[in-house]
Tab-separated table of C-alpha atoms in Angstrom:
chain	number	residue	atom	x	y	z
A	1	MET	CA	30.683	3.930	17.838
A	2	SER	CA	30.336	0.770	15.789
A	3	THR	CA	28.213	-2.224	16.621
A	4	LEU	CA	29.457	-5.674	17.443
A	5	ARG	CA	28.084	-9.029	16.439
A	6	MET	CA	26.541	-10.395	19.605
A	7	THR	CA	27.788	-13.870	20.319
A	8	THR	CA	26.701	-15.867	23.346
A	9	PRO	CA	30.019	-15.288	25.183
A	10	ARG	CA	29.741	-11.530	24.577
A	11	LEU	CA	26.187	-11.521	25.912
A	12	LEU	CA	27.261	-13.498	28.982
A	13	ALA	CA	29.999	-10.955	29.692
A	14	LEU	CA	27.561	-8.061	29.219
A	15	ARG	CA	25.063	-9.627	31.626
A	16	ILE	CA	27.736	-9.822	34.342
A	17	LEU	CA	28.916	-6.265	33.703
A	18	LEU	CA	25.305	-5.018	33.847
A	19	GLU	CA	24.715	-6.560	37.279
A	20	ASP	CA	26.516	-3.535	38.724
A	21	PRO	CA	27.580	-1.188	35.907
A	22	GLU	CA	29.643	1.068	38.185
A	23	ARG	CA	31.690	-1.804	39.592
A	24	GLU	CA	35.128	-2.499	38.185
A	25	ARG	CA	35.963	-6.124	37.456
A	26	TYR	CA	39.213	-7.706	36.392
A	27	GLY	CA	39.265	-10.195	33.535
A	28	LEU	CA	39.637	-13.426	35.492
A	29	GLU	CA	36.841	-12.396	37.869
A	30	LEU	CA	34.550	-11.648	34.923
A	31	ALA	CA	35.456	-14.935	33.234
A	32	THR	CA	34.652	-16.915	36.368
A	33	GLN	CA	31.342	-15.143	36.964
A	34	ALA	CA	30.270	-15.527	33.327
A	35	GLY	CA	31.340	-19.169	33.148
A	36	LEU	CA	33.827	-18.426	30.381
A	37	GLU	CA	37.499	-19.178	29.854
A	38	PRO	CA	39.875	-16.248	30.414
A	39	ALA	CA	41.187	-16.704	26.866
A	40	THR	CA	37.643	-15.979	25.668
A	41	VAL	CA	36.994	-13.002	27.934
A	42	TYR	CA	40.059	-10.900	27.180
A	43	PRO	CA	39.385	-10.520	23.426
A	44	ILE	CA	35.770	-9.661	24.286
A	45	LEU	CA	36.930	-6.930	26.658
A	46	VAL	CA	39.304	-5.553	24.011
A	47	ALA	CA	36.445	-5.459	21.488
A	48	PHE	CA	34.157	-3.741	24.000
A	49	GLU	CA	36.845	-1.185	24.799
A	50	THR	CA	37.534	-0.560	21.104
A	51	VAL	CA	33.902	0.427	20.486
A	52	GLY	CA	33.686	2.453	23.696
A	53	TRP	CA	31.472	0.127	25.729
A	54	VAL	CA	34.001	-0.381	28.519
A	55	CYS	CA	36.870	1.591	29.921
A	56	SER	CA	39.809	0.074	31.719
A	57	ARG	CA	42.607	0.970	34.025
A	58	ALA	CA	45.701	-0.813	35.239
A	59	GLU	CA	45.925	-1.540	38.929
A	60	ASP	CA	48.450	0.633	40.728
A	61	ILE	CA	50.384	-1.914	42.788
A	62	ASP	CA	53.862	-3.312	43.038
A	63	ALA	CA	53.403	-6.792	41.547
A	64	HIS	CA	56.419	-8.151	43.392
A	65	GLU	CA	55.174	-6.859	46.727
A	66	ALA	CA	51.618	-8.099	46.076
A	67	GLY	CA	52.883	-11.485	44.954
A	68	ARG	CA	50.733	-11.469	41.823
A	69	PRO	CA	50.562	-9.706	38.459
A	70	ARG	CA	48.921	-6.318	38.175
A	71	ARG	CA	45.287	-6.513	37.172
A	72	ARG	CA	43.459	-4.502	34.542
A	73	TYR	CA	40.035	-3.422	35.749
A	74	TYR	CA	37.080	-2.927	33.400
A	75	ARG	CA	33.705	-1.269	33.795
A	76	LEU	CA	30.900	-0.273	31.473
A	77	THR	CA	30.739	3.258	30.122
A	78	ALA	CA	27.389	5.065	29.865
A	79	ALA	CA	27.293	4.130	26.169
A	80	GLY	CA	28.165	0.558	27.131
A	81	VAL	CA	25.269	0.322	29.579
A	82	THR	CA	22.860	1.398	26.845
A	83	ALA	CA	24.426	-0.883	24.235
A	84	ALA	CA	24.460	-3.850	26.634
A	85	ARG	CA	20.802	-3.406	27.551
A	86	ASP	CA	19.878	-3.054	23.877
A	87	ALA	CA	21.881	-6.144	22.869
A	88	ILE	CA	20.342	-8.304	25.596
A	89	ALA	CA	16.829	-7.070	24.820
A	90	ALA	CA	17.333	-7.763	21.103
A	91	ARG	CA	18.529	-11.311	21.830
A	92	GLU	CA	15.580	-11.959	24.145
A	93	GLN	CA	13.177	-10.606	21.538
A	94	ARG	CA	14.667	-12.836	18.812
A	95	SER	CA	14.479	-15.834	21.130
A	96	ALA	CA	10.837	-15.128	21.970
A	97	ARG	CA	9.929	-14.823	18.277
A	98	GLY	CA	11.654	-18.116	17.540
A	99	VAL	CA	9.705	-19.871	20.278
A	100	SER	CA	6.384	-18.449	19.121
A	101	ARG	CA	7.099	-19.566	15.536
A	102	ARG	CA	7.878	-23.087	16.697
A	103	LEU	CA	4.720	-23.176	18.807
A	104	ALA	CA	2.638	-22.035	15.822
A	105	TRP	CA	3.439	-25.264	14.004
């Protein structure tokens, strides 16, 4: 499993996914909850799936009957839970060090 560069949008998505790691979310739902544009969230989810942090499944519905497109649902894998917690902790640690350096001036 490779590591990803942790951008703010990726961290926002991870925070939402970590709220309930077992829960499946579809892309638009995740985008709304994270305060991100859908066009930002979908490439993030693809990157997370590529490195094994999330798994996905297509919704099993008749789109015509439902009156909407099929959704793809995503949830964190066990490795993704660990990676997400580590990434958020690392960002918080870097932020805390930056604050303490500024206060030392």
